[in-house]
Tab-separated table of C-alpha atoms in Angstrom:
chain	number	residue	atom	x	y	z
A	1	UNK	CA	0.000	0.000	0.000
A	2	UNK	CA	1.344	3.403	-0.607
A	3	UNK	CA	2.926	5.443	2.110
A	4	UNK	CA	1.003	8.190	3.839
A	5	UNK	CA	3.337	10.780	2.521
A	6	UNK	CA	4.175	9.179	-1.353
A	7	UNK	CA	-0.387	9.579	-1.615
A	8	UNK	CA	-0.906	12.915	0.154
A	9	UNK	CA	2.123	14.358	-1.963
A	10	UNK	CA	-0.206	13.170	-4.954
A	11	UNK	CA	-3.190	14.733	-3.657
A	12	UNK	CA	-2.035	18.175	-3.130
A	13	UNK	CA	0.321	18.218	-6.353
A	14	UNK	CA	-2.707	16.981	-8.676
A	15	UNK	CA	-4.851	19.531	-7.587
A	16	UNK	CA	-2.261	22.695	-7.615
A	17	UNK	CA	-1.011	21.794	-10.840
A	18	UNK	CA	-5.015	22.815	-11.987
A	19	UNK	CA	-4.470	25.380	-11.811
A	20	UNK	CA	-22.441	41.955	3.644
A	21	UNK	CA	-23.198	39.477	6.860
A	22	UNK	CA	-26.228	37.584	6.928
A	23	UNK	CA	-29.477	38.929	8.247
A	24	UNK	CA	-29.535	36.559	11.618
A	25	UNK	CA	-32.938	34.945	12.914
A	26	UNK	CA	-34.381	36.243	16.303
A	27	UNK	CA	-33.666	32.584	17.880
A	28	UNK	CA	-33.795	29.279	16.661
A	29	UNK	CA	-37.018	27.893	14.766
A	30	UNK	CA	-39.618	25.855	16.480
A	31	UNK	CA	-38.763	22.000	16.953
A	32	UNK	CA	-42.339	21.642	15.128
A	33	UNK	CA	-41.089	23.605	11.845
A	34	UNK	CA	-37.850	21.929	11.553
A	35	UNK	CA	-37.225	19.972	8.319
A	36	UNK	CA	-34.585	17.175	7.682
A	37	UNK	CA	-32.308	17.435	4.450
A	38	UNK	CA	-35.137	19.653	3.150
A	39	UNK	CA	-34.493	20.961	-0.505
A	40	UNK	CA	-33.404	24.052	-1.875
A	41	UNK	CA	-36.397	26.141	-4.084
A	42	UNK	CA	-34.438	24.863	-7.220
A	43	UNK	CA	-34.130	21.179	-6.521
A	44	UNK	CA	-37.672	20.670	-4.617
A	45	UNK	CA	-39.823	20.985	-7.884
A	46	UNK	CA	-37.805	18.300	-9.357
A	47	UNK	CA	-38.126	15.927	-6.724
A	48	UNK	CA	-41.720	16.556	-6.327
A	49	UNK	CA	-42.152	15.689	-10.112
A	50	UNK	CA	-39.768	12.722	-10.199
A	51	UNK	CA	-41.654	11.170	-7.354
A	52	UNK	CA	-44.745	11.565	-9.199
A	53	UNK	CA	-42.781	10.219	-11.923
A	54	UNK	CA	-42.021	13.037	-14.354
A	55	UNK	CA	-38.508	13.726	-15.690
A	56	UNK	CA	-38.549	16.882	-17.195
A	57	UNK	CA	-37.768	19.508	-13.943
A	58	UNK	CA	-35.046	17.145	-12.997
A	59	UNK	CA	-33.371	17.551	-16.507
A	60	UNK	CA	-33.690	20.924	-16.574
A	61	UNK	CA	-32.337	21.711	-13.294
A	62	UNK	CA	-29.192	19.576	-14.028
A	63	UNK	CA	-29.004	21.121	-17.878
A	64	UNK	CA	-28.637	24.473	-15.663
A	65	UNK	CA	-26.150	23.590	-14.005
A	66	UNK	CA	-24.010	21.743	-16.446
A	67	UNK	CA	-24.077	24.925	-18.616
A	68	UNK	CA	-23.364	27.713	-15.759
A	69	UNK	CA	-20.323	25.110	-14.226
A	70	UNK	CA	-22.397	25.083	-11.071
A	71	UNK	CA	-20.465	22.139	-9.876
A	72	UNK	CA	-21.243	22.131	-6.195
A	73	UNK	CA	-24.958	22.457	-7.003
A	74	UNK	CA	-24.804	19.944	-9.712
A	75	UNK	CA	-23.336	17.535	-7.313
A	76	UNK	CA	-25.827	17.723	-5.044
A	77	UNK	CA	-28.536	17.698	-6.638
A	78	UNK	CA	-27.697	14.544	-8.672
A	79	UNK	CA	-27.130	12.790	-5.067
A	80	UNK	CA	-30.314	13.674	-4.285
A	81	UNK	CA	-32.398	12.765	-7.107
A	82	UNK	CA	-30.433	8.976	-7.211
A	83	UNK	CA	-32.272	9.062	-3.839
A	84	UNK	CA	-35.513	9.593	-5.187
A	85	UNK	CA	-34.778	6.802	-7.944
A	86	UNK	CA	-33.786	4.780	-5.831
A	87	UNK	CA	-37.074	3.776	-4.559
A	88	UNK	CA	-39.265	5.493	-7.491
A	89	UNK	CA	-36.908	4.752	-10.424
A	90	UNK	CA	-39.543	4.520	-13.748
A	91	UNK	CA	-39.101	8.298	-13.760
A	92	UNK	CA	-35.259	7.881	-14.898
A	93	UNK	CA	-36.359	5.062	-16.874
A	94	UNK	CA	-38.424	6.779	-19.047
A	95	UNK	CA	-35.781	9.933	-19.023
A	96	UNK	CA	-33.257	6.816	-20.215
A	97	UNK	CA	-35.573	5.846	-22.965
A	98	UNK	CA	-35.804	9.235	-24.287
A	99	UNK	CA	-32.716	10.561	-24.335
A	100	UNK	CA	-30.337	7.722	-23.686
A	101	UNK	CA	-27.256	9.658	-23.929
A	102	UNK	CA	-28.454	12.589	-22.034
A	103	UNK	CA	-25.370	13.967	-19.822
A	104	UNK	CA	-27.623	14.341	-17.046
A	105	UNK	CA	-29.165	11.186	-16.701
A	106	UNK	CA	-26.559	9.523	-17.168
A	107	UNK	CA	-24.866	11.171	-14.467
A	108	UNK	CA	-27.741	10.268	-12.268
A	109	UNK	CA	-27.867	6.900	-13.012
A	110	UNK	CA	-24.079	6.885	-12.493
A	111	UNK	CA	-24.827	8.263	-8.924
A	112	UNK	CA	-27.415	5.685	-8.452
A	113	UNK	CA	-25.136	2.936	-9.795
A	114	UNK	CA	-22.705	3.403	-6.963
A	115	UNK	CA	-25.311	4.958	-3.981
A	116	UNK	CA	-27.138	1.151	-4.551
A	117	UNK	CA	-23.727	-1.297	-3.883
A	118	UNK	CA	-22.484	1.039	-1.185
A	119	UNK	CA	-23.963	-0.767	2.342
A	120	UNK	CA	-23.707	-4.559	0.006
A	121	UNK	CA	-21.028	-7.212	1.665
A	122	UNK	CA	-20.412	-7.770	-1.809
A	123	UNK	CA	-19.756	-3.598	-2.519
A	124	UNK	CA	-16.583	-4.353	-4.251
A	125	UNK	CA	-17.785	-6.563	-6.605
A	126	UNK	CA	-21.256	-4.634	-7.096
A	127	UNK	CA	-18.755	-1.698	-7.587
A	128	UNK	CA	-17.014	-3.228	-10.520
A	129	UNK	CA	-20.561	-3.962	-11.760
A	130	UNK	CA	-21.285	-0.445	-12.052
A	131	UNK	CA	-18.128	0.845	-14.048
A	132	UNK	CA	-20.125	0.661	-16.911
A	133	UNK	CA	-22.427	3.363	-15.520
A	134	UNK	CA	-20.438	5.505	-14.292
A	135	UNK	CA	-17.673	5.643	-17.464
A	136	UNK	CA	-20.471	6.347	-19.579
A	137	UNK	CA	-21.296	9.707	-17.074
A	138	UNK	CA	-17.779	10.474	-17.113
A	139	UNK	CA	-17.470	10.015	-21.210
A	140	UNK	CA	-20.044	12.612	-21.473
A	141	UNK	CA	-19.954	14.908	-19.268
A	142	UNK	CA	-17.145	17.190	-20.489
A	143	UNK	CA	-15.646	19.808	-18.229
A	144	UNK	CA	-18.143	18.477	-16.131
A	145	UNK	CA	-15.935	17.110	-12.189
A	146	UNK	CA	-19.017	15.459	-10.645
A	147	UNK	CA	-18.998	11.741	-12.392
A	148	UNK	CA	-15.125	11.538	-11.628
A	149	UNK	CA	-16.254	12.392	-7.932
A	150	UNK	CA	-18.528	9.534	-8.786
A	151	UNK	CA	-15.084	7.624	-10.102
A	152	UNK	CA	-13.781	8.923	-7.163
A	153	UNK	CA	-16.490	7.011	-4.333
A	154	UNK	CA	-16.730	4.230	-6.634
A	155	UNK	CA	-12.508	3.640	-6.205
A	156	UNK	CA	-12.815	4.353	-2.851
A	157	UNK	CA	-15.470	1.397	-2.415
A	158	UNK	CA	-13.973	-1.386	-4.336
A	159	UNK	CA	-10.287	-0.371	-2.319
A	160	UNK	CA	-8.426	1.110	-5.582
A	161	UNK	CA	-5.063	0.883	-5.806
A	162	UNK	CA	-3.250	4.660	-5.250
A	163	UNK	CA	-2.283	4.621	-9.271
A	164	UNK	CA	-5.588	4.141	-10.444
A	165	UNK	CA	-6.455	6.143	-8.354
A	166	UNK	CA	-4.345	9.258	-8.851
A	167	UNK	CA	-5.540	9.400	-12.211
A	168	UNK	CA	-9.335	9.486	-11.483
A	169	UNK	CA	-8.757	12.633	-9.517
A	170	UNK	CA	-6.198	13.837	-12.106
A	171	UNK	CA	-9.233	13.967	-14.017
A	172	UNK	CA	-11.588	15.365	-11.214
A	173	UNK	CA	-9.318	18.277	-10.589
A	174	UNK	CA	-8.475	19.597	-13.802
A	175	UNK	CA	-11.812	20.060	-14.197
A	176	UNK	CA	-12.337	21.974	-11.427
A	177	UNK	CA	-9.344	22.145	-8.955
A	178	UNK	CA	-11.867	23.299	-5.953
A	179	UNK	CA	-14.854	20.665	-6.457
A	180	UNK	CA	-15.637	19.962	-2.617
A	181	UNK	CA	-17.088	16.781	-3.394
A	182	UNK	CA	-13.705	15.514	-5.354
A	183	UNK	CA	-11.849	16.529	-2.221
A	184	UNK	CA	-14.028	14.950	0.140
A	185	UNK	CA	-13.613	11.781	-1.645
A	186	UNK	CA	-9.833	11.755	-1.824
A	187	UNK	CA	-9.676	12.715	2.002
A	188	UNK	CA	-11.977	9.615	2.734
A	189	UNK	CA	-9.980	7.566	0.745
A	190	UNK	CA	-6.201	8.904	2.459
A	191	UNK	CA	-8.205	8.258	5.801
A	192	UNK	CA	-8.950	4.322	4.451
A	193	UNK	CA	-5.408	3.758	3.577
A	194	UNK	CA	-3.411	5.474	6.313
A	195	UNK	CA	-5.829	4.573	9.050
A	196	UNK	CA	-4.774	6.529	12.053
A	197	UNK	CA	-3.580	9.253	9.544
A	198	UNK	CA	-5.303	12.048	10.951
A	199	UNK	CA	-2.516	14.930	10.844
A	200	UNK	CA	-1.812	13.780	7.496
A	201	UNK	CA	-5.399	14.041	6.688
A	202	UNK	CA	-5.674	17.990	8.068
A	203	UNK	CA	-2.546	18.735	5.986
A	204	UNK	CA	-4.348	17.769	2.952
A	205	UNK	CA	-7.051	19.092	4.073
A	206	UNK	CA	-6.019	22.754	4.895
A	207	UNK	CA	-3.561	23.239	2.008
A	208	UNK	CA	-6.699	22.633	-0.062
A	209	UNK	CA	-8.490	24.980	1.800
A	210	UNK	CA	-5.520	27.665	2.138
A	211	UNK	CA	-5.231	27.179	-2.105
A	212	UNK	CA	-8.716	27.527	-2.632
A	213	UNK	CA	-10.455	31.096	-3.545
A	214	UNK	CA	-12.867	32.979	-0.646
A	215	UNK	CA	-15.987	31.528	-0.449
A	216	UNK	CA	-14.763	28.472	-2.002
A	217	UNK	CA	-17.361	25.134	0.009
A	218	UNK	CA	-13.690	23.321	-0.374
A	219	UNK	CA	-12.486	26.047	2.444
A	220	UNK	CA	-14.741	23.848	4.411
A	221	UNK	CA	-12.550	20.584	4.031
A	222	UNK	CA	-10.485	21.026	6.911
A	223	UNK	CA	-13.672	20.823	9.283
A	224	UNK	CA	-14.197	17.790	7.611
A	225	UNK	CA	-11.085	16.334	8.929
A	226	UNK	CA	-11.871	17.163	11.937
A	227	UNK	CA	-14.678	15.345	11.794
A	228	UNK	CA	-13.279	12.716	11.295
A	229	UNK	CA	-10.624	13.066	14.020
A	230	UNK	CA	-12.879	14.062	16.834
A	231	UNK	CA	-15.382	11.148	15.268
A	232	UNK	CA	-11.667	8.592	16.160
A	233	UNK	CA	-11.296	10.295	19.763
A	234	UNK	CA	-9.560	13.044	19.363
A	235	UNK	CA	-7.111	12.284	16.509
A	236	UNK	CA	-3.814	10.938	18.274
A	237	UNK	CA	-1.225	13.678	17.943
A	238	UNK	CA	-3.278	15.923	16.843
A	239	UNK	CA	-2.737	19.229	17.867
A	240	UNK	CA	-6.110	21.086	19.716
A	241	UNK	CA	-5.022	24.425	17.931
A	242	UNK	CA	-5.460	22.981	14.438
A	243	UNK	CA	-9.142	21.828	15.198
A	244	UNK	CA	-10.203	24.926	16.371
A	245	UNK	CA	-8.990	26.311	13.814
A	246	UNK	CA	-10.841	24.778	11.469
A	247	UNK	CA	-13.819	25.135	13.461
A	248	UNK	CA	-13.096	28.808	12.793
A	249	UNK	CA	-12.856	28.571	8.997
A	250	UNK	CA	-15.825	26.896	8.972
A	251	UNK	CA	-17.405	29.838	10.611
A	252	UNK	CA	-16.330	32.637	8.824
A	253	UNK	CA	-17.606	30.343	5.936
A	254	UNK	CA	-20.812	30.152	7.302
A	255	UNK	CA	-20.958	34.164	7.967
A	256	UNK	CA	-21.143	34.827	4.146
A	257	UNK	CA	-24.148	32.728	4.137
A	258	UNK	CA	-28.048	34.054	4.768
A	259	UNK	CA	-29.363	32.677	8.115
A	260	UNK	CA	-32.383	30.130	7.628
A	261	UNK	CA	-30.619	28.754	4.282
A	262	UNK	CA	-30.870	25.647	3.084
A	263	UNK	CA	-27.681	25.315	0.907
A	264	UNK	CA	-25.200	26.030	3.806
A	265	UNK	CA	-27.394	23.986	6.390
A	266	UNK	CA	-25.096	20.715	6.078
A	267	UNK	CA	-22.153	22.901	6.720
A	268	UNK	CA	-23.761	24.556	9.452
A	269	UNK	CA	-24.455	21.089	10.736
A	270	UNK	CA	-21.204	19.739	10.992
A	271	UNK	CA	-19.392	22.559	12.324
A	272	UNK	CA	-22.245	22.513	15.053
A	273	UNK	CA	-21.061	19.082	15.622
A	274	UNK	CA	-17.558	19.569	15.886
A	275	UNK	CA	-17.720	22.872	18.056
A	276	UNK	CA	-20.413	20.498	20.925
A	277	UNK	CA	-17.511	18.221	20.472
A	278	UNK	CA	-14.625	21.035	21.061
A	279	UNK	CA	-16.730	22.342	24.170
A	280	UNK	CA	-17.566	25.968	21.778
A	281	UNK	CA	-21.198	26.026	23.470
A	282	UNK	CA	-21.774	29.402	22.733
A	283	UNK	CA	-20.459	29.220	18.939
A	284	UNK	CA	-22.277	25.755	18.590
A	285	UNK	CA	-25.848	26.926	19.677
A	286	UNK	CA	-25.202	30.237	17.065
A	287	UNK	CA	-24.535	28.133	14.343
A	288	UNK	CA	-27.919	25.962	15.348
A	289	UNK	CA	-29.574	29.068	15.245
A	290	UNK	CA	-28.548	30.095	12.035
A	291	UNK	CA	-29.551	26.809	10.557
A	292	UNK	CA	-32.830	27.774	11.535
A	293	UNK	CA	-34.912	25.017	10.764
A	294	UNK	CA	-33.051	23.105	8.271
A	295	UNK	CA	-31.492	19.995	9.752
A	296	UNK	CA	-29.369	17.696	7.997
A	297	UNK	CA	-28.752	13.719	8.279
A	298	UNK	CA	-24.737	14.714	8.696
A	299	UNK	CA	-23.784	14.621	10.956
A	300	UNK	CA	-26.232	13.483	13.360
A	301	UNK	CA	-26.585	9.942	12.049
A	302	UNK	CA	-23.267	9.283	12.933
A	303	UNK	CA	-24.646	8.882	16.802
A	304	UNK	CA	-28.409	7.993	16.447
A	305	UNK	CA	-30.911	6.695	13.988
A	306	UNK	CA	-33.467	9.360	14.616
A	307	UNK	CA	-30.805	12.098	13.183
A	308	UNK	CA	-33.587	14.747	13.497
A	309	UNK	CA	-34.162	13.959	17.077
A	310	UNK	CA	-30.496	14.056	17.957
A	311	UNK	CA	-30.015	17.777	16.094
A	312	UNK	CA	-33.323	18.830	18.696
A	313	UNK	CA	-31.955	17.494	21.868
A	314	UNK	CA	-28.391	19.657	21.262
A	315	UNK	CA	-29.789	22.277	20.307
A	316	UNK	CA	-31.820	22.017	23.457
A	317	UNK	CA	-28.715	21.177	25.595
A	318	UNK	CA	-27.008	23.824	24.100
A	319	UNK	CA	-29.062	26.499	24.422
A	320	UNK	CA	-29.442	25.104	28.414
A	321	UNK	CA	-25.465	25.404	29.008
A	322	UNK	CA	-25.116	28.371	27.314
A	323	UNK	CA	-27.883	30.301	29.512
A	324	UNK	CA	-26.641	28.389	32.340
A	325	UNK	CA	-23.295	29.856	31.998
A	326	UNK	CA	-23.258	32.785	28.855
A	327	UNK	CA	-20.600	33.712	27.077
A	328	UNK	CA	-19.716	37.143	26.920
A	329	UNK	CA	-19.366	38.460	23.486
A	330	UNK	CA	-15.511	38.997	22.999
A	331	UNK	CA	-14.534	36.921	26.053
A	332	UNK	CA	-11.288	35.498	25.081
A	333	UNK	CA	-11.113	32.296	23.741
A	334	UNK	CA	-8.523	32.965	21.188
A	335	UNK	CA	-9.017	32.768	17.624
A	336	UNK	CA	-6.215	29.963	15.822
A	337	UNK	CA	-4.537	31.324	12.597
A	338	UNK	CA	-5.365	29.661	9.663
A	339	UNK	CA	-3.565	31.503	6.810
A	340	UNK	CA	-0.540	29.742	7.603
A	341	UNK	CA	1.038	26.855	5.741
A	342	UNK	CA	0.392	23.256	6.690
A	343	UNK	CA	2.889	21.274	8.472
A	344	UNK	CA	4.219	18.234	6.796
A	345	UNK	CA	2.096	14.762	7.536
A	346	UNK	CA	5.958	13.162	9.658
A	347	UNK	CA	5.996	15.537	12.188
C-alpha cells in the first residue's frame, strides 16, 4: 500500500497543478417547523415531479447547471435525485428511454449505480458492476468534475489501488481544482489507507483549503477532517489548535451565508457538531440558530438513527449550558490562525 506521505504528496500536487453578513434569525425555529435534508427552491420541484414520476424539472435543473459550471450544485442535486430513484426509479427510466445519452441522466444513473452497492457485503464486486455506468457519465460529461467524484467514491469502495487512483482525480481536478465533493472523496480515501492518519489528513485538508479562492465550500474541508478526528477520539497527535482552527474557517464560511438557508445547512451542521464536540457552546448553539430550521442527516446519524431527534436534543442542551453559563461576546477564547502553511504529515 502506498505510504502516507508518497499519496498525500499526490493529492495536493494533482490539484495545484489545476491550476455583507447575513441577516440573523431572532432565535432558533420551532422544533415543530424543523425539516430534515429539506431541498433548496431549485431542486424541490424536481423531486416533487420525479416522485410523481415526471422527468422533465429534474433535466432541466441539471441542464442548468451543467451549462453555468455550477459544480457544487450539480453535485448535489444529482445525489439527491439517485435518492428519489432509488425507490421510485420509472421516472429515470423513461428519461433513459428518451434521451439515452443525455449527460444528465446519465450522471444520475451513475450516482445511483454506486449509492445502490455502497452498504452490500459484496460492494466491491457490485462496484465493478457499475463501471459501466459511471464511465459512460464520465465520457459525457465534459468539463463536467461530478462523475469523476462519482469515479472517485466508486474507487474508494472497491479499495483502488493509489495509481488508479491518482488518475481518477487527475481527471476530477483539472476540471475543477476546488470541487468539494472531489476533495471529500480523496480525504476519505487517504483516511482508508493510512488509518490513524489524521494529521496527514488535516494537511491535505487545509492546504486545499488555504489554495482555494474565498468563499470556495472546499475552504470547508479542513472541518471535515476534523470530523473525522474528533469522530476517532480526538485524533492521536493531533494538535487542539489545528481543530479549532478549522472550526473557525468553517465559521467565517458560514458568515457569508443568509441565516435560515438551506444550501449552507449541512455545513452549518457539521461545524455545530464539531464545536459540541470542542466544548464551543456558545459558537455551537449560534450556528444551530442560524440553521434555523433546516437539519441535515450529517452529521447526526453518525450517533443515532433518529438524526432529526439528535439535532433537537443539542440544540436544546445547548441552548441550556449556554444560559446556564453565557458567554460574553468577545470573552477570550482565542481565535487559531489559519492563513498559515500546513505542516508536513511526519511531524
Amino acid at each position: 500500500m502506498v505510504g502516507t506521505m508518497a499519496l498525500l504528496r499526490m493529492l495536493l500536487s494533482g490539484a495545484r497543478k489545476r491550476g455583507k453578513p447575513p441577516r440573523l434569525a431572532a432565535g432558533p425555529s420551532a422544533e415543530d417547523e424543523v425539516l430534515l435534508d429539506a431541498p433548496d427552491d431549485r431542486l424541490a420541484p424536481a423531486l416533487i415531479a420525479a416522485a410523481h414520476g415526471g422527468y422533465a424539472p429534474a433535466a432541466e435543473l441539471l441542464a442548468a447547471t451543467r451549462e453555468s459550471a455550477e459544480w457544487e450544485h450539480r453535485d448535489r442535486y444529482a445525489a439527491r435525485l439517485a435518492v428519489i430513484a432509488r425507490s421510485r426509479p420509472e421516472w429515470l427510466r423513461a428519461w433513459y428511454a428518451a434521451a439515452p445519452h443525455d449527460p444528465d441522466a446519465l450522471l444520475v444513473g451513475a450516482r445511483l449505480a454506486v449509492d445502490r452497492c455502497w452498504e452490500s457485503p459484496a460492494r466491491a464486486e457490485l462496484l465493478r458492476q457499475a463501471d459501466p455506468a459511471i464511465t459512460a457519465a464520465a465520457d459525457s460529461g465534459g468539463p463536467d468534475p461530478v462523475p469523476w467524484r462519482i469515479a472517485l467514491d466508486g474507487a474508494l469502495g472497491r479499495g483502488t489501488g493509489p495509481a488508479e487512483f491518482e488518475r481518477l482525480w487527475g481527471e476530477a481536478v483539472r476540471r475543477c481544482p476546488h470541487h468539494y465533493g472531489s476533495h471529500v472523496a480523496a480525504l476519505e480515501y487517504l483516511a482508508a489507507t493510512s488509518p490513524g492518519a489524521h494529521r496527514a489528513c488535516l494537511d491535505f485538508a487545509e492546504t486545499a483549503a488555504q489554495d482555494a479562492p474565498e468563499g470556495a465550500l472546499v475552504r470547508a474541508l479542513p472541518l471535515r477532517a476534523a470530523f473525522a478526528c474528533l469522530a476517532a477520539g480526538g485524533g492521536p497527535g493531533v494538535e487542539p489548535a489545528r481543530l479549532h482552527a478549522a472550526a473557525d474557517l468553517a465559521i467565517a464560511l458560514s458568515s457569508a451565508h443568509p441565516a435560515a438557508d438551506p444550501w449552507p445547512a449541512e455545513l452549518r451542521n457539521l461545524l455545530a457538531y464539531v464545536l459540541v464536540r470542542l466544548g464551543r457552546r456558545a459558537d455551537a448553539l449560534e450556528q444551530l440558530r442560524l440553521t434555523g430550521p433546516y437539519a441535515t442527516s450529517f452529521p447526526w446519524e453518525r450517533e443515532a438513527d433518529d438524526p432529526l431527534g439528535r439535532f433537537l436534543d443539542v440544540r436544546r442542551d445547548m441552548g441550556a449550558a449556554v444560559a446556564r453559563a453565557p458567554v460574553p461576546a468577545g470573552s477570550g477564547r482565542p481565535r487559531y490562525g489559519h492563513g498559515r502553511r500546513v505542516r508536513s504529515a511526519d511531524h
